mmCIF file of C-alpha atoms and ligand atoms in Angstrom:
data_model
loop_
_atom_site.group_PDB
_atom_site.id
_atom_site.type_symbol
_atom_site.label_atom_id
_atom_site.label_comp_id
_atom_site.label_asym_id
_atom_site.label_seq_id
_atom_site.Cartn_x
_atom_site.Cartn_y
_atom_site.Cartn_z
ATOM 1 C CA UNK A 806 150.887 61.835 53.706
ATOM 2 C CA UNK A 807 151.796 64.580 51.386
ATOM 3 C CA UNK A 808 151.846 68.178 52.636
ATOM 4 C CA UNK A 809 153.659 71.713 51.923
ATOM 5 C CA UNK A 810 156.593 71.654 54.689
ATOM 6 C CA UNK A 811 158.179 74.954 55.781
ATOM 7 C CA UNK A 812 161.618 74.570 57.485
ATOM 8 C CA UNK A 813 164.042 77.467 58.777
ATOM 9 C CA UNK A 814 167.213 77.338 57.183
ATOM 10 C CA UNK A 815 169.935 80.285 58.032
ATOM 11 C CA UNK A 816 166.865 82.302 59.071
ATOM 12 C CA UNK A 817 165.027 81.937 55.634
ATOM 13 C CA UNK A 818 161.403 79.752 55.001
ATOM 14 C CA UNK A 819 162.293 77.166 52.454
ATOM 15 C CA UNK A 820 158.878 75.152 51.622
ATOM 16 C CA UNK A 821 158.856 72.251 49.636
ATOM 17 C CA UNK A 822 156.458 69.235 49.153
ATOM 18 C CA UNK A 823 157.114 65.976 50.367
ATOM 19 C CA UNK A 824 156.173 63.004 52.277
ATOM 20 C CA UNK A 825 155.509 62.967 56.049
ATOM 21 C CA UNK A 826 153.865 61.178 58.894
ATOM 22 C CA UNK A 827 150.468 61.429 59.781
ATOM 23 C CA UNK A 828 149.984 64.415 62.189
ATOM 24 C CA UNK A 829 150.447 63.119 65.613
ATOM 25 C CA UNK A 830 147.578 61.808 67.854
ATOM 26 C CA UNK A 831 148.088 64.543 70.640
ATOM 27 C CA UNK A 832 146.757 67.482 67.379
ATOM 28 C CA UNK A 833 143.541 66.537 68.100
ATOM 29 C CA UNK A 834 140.504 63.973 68.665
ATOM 30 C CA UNK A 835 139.389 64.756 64.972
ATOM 31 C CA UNK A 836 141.400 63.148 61.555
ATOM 32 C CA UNK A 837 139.903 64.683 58.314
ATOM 33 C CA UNK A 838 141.371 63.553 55.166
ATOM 34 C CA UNK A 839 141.649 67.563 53.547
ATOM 35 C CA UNK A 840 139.953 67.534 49.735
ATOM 36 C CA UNK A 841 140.993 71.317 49.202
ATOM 37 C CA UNK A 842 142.324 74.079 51.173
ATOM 38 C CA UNK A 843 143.529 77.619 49.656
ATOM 39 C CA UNK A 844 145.608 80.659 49.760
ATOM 40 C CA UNK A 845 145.305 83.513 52.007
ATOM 41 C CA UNK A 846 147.504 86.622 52.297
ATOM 42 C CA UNK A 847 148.520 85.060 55.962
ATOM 43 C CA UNK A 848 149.347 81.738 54.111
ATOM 44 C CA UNK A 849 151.419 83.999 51.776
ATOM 45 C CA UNK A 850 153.164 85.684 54.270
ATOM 46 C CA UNK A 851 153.668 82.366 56.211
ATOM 47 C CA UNK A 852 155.183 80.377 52.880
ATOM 48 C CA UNK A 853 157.253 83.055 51.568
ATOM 49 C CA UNK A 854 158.727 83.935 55.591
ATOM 50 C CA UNK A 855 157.676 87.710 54.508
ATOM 51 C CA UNK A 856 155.743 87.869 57.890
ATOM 52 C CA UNK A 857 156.679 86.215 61.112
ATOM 53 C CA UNK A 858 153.541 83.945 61.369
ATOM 54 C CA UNK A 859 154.944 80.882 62.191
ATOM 55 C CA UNK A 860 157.948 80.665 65.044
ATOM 56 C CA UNK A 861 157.908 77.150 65.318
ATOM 57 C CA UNK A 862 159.710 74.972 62.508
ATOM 58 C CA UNK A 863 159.250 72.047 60.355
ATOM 59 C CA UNK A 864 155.473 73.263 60.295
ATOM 60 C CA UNK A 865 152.891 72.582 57.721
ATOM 61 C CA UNK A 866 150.748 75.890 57.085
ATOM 62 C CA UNK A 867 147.526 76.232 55.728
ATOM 63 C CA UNK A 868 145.285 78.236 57.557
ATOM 64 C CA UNK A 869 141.523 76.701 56.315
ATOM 65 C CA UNK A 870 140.636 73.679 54.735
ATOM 66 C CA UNK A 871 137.863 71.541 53.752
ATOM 67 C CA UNK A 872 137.199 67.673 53.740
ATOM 68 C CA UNK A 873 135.612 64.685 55.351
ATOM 69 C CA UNK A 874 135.867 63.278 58.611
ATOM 70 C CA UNK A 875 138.365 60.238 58.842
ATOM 71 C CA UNK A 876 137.857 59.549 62.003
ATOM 72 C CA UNK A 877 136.482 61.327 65.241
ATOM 73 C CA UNK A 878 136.450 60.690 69.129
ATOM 74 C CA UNK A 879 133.942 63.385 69.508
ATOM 75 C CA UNK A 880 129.573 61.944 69.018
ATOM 76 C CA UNK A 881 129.062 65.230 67.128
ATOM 77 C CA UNK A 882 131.567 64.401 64.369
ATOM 78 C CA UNK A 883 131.483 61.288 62.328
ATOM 79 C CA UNK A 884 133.435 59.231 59.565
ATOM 80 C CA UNK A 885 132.202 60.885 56.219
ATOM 81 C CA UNK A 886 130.782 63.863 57.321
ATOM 82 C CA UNK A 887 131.973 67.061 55.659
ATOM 83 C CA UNK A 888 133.363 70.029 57.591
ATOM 84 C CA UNK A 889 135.329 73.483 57.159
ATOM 85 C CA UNK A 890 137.729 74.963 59.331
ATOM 86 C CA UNK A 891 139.066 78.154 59.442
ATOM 87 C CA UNK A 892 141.634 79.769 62.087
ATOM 88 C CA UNK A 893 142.406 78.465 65.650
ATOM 89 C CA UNK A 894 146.181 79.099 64.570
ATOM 90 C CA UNK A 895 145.781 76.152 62.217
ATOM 91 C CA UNK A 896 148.738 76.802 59.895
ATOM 92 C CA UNK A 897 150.901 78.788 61.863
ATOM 93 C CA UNK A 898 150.886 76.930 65.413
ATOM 94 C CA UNK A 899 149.187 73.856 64.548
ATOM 95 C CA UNK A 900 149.943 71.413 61.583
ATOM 96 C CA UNK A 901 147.621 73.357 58.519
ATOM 97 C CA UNK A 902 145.588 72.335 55.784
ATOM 98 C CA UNK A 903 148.450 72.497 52.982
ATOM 99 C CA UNK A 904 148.287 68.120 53.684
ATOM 100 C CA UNK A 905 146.696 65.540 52.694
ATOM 101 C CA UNK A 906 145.371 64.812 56.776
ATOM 102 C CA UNK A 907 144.964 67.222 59.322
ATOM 103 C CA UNK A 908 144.369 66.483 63.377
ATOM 104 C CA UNK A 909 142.548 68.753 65.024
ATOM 105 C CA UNK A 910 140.533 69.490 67.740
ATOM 106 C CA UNK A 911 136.443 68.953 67.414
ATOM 107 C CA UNK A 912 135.447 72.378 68.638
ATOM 108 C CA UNK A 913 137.238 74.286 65.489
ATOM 109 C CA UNK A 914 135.483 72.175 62.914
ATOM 110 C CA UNK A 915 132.110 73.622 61.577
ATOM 111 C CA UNK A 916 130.014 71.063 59.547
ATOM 112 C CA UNK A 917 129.624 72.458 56.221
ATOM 113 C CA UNK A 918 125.583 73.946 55.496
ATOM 114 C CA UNK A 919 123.585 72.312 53.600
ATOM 115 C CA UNK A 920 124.419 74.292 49.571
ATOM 116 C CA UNK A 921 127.896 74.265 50.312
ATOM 117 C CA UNK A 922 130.747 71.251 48.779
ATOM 118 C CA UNK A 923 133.879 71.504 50.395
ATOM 119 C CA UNK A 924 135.305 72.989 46.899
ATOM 120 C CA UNK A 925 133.163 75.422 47.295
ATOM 121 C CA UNK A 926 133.721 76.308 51.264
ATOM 122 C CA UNK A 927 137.492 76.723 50.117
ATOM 123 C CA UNK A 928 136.603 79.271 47.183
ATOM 124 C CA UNK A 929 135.168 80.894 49.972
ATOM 125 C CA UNK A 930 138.152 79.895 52.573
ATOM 126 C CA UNK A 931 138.657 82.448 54.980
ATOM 127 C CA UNK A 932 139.123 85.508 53.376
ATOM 128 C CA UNK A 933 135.701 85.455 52.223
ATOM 129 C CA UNK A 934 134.611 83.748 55.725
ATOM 130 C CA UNK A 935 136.131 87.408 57.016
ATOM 131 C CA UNK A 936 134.424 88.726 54.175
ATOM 132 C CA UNK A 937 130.786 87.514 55.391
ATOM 133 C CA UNK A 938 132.218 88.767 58.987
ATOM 134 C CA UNK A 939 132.639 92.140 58.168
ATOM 135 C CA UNK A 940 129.210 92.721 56.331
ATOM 136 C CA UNK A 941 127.783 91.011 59.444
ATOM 137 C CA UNK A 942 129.643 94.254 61.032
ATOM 138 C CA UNK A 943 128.017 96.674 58.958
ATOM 139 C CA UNK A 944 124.649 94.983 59.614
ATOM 140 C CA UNK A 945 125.150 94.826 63.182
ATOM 141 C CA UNK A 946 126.007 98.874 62.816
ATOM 142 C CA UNK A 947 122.629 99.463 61.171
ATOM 143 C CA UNK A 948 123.719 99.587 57.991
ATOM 144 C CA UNK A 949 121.418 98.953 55.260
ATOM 145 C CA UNK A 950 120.816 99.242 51.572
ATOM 146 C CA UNK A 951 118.981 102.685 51.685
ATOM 147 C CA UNK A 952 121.852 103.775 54.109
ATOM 148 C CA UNK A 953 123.627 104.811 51.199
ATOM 149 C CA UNK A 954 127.037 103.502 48.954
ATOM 150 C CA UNK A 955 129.236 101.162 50.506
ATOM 151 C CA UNK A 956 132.578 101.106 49.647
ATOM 152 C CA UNK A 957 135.229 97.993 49.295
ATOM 153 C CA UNK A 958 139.156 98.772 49.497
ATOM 154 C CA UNK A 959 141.482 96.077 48.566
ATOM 155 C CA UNK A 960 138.929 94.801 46.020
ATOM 156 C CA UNK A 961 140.586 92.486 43.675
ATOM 157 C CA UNK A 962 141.739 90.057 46.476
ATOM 158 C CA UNK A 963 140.085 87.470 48.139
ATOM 159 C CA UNK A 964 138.655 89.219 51.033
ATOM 160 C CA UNK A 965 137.346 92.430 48.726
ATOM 161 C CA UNK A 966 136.048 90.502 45.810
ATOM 162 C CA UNK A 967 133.803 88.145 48.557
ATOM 163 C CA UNK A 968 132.748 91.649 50.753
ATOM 164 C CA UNK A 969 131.613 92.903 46.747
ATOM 165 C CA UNK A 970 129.569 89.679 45.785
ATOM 166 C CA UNK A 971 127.716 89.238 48.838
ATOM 167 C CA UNK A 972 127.309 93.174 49.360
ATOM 168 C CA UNK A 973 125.994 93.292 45.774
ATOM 169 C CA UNK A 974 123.538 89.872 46.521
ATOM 170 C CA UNK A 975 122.186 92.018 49.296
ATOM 171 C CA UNK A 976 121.151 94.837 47.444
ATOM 172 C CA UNK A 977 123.795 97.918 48.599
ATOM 173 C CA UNK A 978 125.086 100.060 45.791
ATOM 174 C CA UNK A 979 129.313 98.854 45.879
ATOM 175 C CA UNK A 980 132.024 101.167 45.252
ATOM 176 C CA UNK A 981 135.473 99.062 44.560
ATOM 177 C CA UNK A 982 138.710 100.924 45.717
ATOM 178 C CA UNK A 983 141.839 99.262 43.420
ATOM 179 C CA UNK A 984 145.196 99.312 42.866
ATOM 180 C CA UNK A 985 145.124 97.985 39.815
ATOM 181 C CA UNK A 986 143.457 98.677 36.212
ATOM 182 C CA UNK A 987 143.316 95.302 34.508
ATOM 183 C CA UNK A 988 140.757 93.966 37.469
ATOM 184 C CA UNK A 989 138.504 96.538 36.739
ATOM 185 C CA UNK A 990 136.077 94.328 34.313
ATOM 186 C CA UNK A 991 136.029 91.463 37.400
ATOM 187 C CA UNK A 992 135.010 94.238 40.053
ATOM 188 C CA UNK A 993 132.304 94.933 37.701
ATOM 189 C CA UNK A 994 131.187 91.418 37.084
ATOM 190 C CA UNK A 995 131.515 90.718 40.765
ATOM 191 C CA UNK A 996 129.014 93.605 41.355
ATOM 192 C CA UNK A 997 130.807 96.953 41.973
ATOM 193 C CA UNK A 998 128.874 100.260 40.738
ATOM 194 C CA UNK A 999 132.209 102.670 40.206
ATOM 195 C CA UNK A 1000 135.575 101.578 40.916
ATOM 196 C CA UNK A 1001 138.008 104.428 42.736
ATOM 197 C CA UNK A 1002 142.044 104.400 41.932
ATOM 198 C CA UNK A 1003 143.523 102.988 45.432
ATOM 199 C CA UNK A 1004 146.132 106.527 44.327
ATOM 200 C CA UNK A 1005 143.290 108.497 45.500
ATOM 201 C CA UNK A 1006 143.584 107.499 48.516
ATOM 202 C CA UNK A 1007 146.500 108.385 49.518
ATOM 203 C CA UNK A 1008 146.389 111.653 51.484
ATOM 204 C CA UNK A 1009 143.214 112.705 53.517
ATOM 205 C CA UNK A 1010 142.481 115.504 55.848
ATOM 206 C CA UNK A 1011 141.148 114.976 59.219
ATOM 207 C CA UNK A 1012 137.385 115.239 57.807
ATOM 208 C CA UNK A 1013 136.537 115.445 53.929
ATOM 209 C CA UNK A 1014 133.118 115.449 52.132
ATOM 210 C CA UNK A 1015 130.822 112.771 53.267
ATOM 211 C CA UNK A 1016 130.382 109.707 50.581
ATOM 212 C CA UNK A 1017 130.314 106.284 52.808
ATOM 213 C CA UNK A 1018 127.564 105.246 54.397
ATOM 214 C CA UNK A 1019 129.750 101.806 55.357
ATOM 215 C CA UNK A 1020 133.297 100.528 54.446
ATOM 216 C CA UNK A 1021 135.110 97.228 54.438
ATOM 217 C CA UNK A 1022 138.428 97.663 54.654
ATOM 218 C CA UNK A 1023 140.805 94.865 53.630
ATOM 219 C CA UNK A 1024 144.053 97.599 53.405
ATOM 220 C CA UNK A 1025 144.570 99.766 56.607
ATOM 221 C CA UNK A 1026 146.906 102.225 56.256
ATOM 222 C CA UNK A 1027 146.014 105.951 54.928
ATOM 223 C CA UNK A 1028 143.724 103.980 52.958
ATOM 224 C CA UNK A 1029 141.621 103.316 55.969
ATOM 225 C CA UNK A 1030 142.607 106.775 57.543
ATOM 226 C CA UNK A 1031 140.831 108.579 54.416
ATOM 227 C CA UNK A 1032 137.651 106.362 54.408
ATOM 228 C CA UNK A 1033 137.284 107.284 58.152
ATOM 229 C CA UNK A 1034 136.920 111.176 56.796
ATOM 230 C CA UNK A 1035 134.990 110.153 54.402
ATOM 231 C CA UNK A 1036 132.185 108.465 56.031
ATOM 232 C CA UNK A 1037 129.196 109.817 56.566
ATOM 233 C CA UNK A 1038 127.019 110.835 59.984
ATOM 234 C CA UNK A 1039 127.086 107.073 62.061
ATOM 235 C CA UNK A 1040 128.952 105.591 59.045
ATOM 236 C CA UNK A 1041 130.718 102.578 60.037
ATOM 237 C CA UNK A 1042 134.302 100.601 58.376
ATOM 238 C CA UNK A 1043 134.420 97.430 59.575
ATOM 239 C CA UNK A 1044 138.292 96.513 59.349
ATOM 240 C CA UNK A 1045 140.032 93.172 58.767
ATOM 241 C CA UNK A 1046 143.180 94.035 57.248
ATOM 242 C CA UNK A 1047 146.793 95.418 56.853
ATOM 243 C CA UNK A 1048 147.463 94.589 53.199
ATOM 244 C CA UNK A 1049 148.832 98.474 52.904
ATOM 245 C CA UNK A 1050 150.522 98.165 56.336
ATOM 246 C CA UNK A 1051 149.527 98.492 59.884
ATOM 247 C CA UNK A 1052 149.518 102.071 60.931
ATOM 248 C CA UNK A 1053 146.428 103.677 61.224
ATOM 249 C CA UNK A 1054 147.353 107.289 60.553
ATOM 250 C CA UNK A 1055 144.231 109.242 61.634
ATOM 251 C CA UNK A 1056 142.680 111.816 64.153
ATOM 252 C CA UNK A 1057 139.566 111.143 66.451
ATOM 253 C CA UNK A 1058 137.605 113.798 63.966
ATOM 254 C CA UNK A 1059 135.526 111.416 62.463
ATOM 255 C CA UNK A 1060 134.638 109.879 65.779
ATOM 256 C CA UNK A 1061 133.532 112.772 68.027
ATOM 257 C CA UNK A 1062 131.907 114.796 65.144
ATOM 258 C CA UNK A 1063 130.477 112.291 63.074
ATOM 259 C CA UNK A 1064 129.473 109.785 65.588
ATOM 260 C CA UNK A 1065 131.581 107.254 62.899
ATOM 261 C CA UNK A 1066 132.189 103.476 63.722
ATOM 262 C CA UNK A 1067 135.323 101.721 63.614
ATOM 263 C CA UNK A 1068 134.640 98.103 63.843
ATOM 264 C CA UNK A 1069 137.312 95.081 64.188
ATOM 265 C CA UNK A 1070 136.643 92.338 62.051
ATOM 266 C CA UNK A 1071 138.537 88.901 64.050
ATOM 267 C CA UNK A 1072 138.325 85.453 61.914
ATOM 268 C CA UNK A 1073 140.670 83.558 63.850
ATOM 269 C CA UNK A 1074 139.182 83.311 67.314
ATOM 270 C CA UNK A 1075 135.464 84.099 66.102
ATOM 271 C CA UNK A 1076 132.716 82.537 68.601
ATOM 272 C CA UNK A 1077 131.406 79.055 67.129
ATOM 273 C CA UNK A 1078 127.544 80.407 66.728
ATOM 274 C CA UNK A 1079 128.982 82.940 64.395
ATOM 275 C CA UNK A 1080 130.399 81.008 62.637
ATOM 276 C CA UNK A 1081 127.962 78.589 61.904
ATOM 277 C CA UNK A 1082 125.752 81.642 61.136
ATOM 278 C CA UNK A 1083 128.609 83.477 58.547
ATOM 279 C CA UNK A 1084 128.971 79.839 56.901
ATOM 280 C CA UNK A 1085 124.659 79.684 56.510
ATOM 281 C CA UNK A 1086 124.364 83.054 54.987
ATOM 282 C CA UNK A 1087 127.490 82.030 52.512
ATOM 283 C CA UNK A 1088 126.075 79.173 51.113
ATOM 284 C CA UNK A 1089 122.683 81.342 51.051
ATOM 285 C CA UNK A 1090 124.072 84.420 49.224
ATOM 286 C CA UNK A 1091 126.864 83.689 46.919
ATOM 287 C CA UNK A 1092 125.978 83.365 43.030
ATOM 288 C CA UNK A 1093 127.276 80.703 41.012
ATOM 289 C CA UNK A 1094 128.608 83.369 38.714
ATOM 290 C CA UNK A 1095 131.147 84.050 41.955
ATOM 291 C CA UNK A 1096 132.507 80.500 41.844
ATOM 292 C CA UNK A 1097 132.984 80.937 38.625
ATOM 293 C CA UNK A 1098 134.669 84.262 38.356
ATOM 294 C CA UNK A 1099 136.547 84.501 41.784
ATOM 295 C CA UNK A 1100 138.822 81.009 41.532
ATOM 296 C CA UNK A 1101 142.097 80.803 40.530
ATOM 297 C CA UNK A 1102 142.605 76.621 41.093
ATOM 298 C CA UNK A 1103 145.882 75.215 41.903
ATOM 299 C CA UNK A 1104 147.857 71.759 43.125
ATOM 300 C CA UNK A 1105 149.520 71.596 46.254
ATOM 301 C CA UNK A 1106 152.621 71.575 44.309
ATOM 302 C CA UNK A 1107 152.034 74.598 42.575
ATOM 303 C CA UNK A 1108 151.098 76.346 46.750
ATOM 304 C CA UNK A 1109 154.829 77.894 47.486
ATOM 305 C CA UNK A 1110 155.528 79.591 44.058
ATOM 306 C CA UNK A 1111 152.181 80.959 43.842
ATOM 307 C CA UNK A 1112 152.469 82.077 47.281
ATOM 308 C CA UNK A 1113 155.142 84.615 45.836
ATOM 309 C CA UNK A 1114 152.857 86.197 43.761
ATOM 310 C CA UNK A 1115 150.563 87.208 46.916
ATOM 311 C CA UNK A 1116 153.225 89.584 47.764
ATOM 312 C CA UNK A 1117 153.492 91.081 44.332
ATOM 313 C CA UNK A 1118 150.286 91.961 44.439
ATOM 314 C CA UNK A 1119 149.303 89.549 41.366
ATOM 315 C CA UNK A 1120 146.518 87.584 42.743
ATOM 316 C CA UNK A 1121 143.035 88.111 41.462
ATOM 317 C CA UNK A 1122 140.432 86.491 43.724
ATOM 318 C CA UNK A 1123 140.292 83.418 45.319
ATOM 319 C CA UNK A 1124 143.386 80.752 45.051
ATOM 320 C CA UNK A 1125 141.717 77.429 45.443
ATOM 321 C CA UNK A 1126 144.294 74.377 46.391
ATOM 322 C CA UNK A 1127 143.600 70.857 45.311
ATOM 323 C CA UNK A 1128 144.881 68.765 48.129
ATOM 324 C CA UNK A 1129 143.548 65.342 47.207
HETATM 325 P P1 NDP B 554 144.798 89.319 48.943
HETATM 326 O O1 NDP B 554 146.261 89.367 48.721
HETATM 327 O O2 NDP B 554 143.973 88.341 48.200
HETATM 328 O O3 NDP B 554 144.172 90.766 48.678
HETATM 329 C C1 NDP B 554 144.744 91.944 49.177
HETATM 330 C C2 NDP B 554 144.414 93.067 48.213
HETATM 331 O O4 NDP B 554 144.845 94.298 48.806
HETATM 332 C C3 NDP B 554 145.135 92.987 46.887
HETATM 333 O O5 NDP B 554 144.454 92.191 45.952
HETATM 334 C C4 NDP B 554 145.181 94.430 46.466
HETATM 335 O O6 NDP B 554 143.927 94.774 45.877
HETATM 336 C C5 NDP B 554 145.313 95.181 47.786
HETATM 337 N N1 NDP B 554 146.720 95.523 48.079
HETATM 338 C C6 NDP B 554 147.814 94.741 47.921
HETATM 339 N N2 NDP B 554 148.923 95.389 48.276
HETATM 340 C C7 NDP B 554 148.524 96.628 48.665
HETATM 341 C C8 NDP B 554 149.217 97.774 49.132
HETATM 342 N N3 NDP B 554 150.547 97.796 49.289
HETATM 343 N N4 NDP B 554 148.490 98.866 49.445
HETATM 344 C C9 NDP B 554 147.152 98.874 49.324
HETATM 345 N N5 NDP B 554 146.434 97.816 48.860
HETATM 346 C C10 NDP B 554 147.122 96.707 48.549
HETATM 347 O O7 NDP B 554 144.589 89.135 50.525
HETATM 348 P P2 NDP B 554 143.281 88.646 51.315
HETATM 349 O O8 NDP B 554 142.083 89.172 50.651
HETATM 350 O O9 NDP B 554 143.432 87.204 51.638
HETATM 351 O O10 NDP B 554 143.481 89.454 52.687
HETATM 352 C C11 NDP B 554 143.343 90.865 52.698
HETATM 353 C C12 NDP B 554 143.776 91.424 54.050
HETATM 354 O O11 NDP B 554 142.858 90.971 55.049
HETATM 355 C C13 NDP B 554 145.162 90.957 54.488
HETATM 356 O O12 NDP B 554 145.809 92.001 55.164
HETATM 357 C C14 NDP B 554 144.856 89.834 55.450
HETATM 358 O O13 NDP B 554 145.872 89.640 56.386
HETATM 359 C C15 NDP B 554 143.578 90.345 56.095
HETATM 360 N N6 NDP B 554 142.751 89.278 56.645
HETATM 361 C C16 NDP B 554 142.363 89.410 57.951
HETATM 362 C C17 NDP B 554 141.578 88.462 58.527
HETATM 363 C C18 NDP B 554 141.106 88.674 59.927
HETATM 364 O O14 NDP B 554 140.688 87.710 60.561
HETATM 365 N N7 NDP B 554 141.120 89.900 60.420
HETATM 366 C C19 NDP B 554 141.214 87.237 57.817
HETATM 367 C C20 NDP B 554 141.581 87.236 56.395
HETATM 368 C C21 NDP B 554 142.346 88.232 55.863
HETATM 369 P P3 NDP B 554 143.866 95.744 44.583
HETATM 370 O O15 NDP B 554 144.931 95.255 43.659
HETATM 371 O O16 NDP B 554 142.469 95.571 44.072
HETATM 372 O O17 NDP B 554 144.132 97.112 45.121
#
């Protein structure tokens, strides 16, 4: 089969594209022949060696893909159905979707909902899997539409530009926070209201005026330490990400005076019922005008370069891989 190989060599990730074996029997009771997988930061990170996401070498990363079954030991799976998979430490413990076959095991799979082609499932992929995750979060907080503005940080990527189209299908009034100027016509289209400079965000005091009535936070940071100030009475962020780094340079302020909620948002090891549940209420909510706007389409020869520009902070949206 074809697939994106990453190797070690004198403690730098070279990845090339070749052909290899078929993944071996013991990966799992489930073959799928992968039609498309996609990008992620973590697949960036992994590709380029930038973070240390994958320890164990030659390993084929990949963290989601899409496809029909091959062939299946499990009675719930069968030859020709289509499923999605996201996480498990597919792609950076276990041979990924960058490949033409992957072998996994049945319980990771989720069939793909009725509205959804497997093209589409990988637009989605799972940043915008985490996406659907987090506004879960802010719906499981109590946060509605009449709660007030929500605001979006990291917004022109793939996890941001998902929270903004299905926050906007829902009905809440979207603020974007950006770093950058020329995605400010695609926040707009996706469905953001006002788009904030990500500079603003840079310093914060322990509590500032109250704007947020919920967050999703893609960046971490001081980003995430001056949307915690800003949030108003039982406010919650729901936080998935570290694409400004991983300190979280705060106080407990916005906690024990403002009764504020800071919420976790996992992907990787999320519970199988919600999964199938985030994967409904995607193929219920998204617009076609997303699909259209958010994907950036690519060949599997085309993955490693392009995984450069992750970490450059060039990517707009959703990079969609063609596998086969
Ligand atoms: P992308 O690279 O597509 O988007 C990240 C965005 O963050 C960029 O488009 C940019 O938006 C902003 N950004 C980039 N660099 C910086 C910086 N130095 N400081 C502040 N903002 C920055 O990544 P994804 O959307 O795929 O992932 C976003 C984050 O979510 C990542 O950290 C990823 O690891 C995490 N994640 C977590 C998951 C989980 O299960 N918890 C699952 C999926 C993703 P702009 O230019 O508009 O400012």
């Amino acid at each position: 089969m074809k697939a994106v190989v990453l190797e070690q060599v004198e403690g730098k990730t070279l990845a090339e594209v070749k052909q290899i074996s078929e993944p071996a029997i013991e990966l799992g009771n489930v073959l799928v022949d992968v039609e498309w997988s996609s990008l992620n930061y973590k697949d960036a990170l992994a590709i380029t060696g930038t973070g240390k996401i994958i320890r164990n070498f030659p390993m084929v990363p990949g963290i989601d893909f899409a496809g029909r079954v091959a062939s299946s030991d499990d009675a719930n799976f069968s030859a020709g159905q289509e499923v999605v998979l996201t996480g498990w430490g597919v792609g950076e413990n276990h041979w990924g979707g960058l490949a033409e076959l992957a072998r996994v095991k049945s319980e990771w799979l989720v069939p793909l909902p009725a509205g959804l082609s497997a093209r589409k499932a990988m637009i989605v992929g799972t940043a915008g899997f985490t996406a659907m995750l987090c506004v879960m979060a802010l719906e499981d907080a109590g946060i509605t539409p009449e709660s007030g503005e929500v605001v979006v940080t990291g917004a022109s990527g793939g996890v941001g530009s998902t929270a903004i189209a299905l926050l906007h299908a829902l009905g809440y009034q979207v603020a974007a926070v950006s770093g950058r100027e020329s995605t400010h016509d695609y926040l707009r289209q996706l469905g953001a209201s006002r788009i904030l400079p990500r500079s603003e965000f840079a310093e914060t005091r322990p509590l500032e005026k109250q704007v947020w009535a919920g967050a999703v936070d893609t960046v971490g940071g001081n980003v995430l330490a001056k949307l915690l100030a800003q949030m108003n009475y039982s406010g919650c962020v729901a936080a998935c990400g570290l694409a400004g780094g991983f300190s979280l340079p705060t106080t407990v302020m916005p906690f024990i005076l403002r009764n504020v909620r800071l919420q976790g948002v996992d992907s990787v090891s999320a519970p199988q019922v919600r999964r199938i549940a985030a994967w409904k209420r995607l193929a219920e909510l998204l617009p076609e005008s997303f699909y259209e706007a958010a994907t950036t389409e690519i060949s599997l020869e085309q993955a490693p370069q392009v995984a450069e520009s992750f970490m450059s902070n060039e990517i707009q949206g959703r990079t969609l891989v063609k596998v086969s």
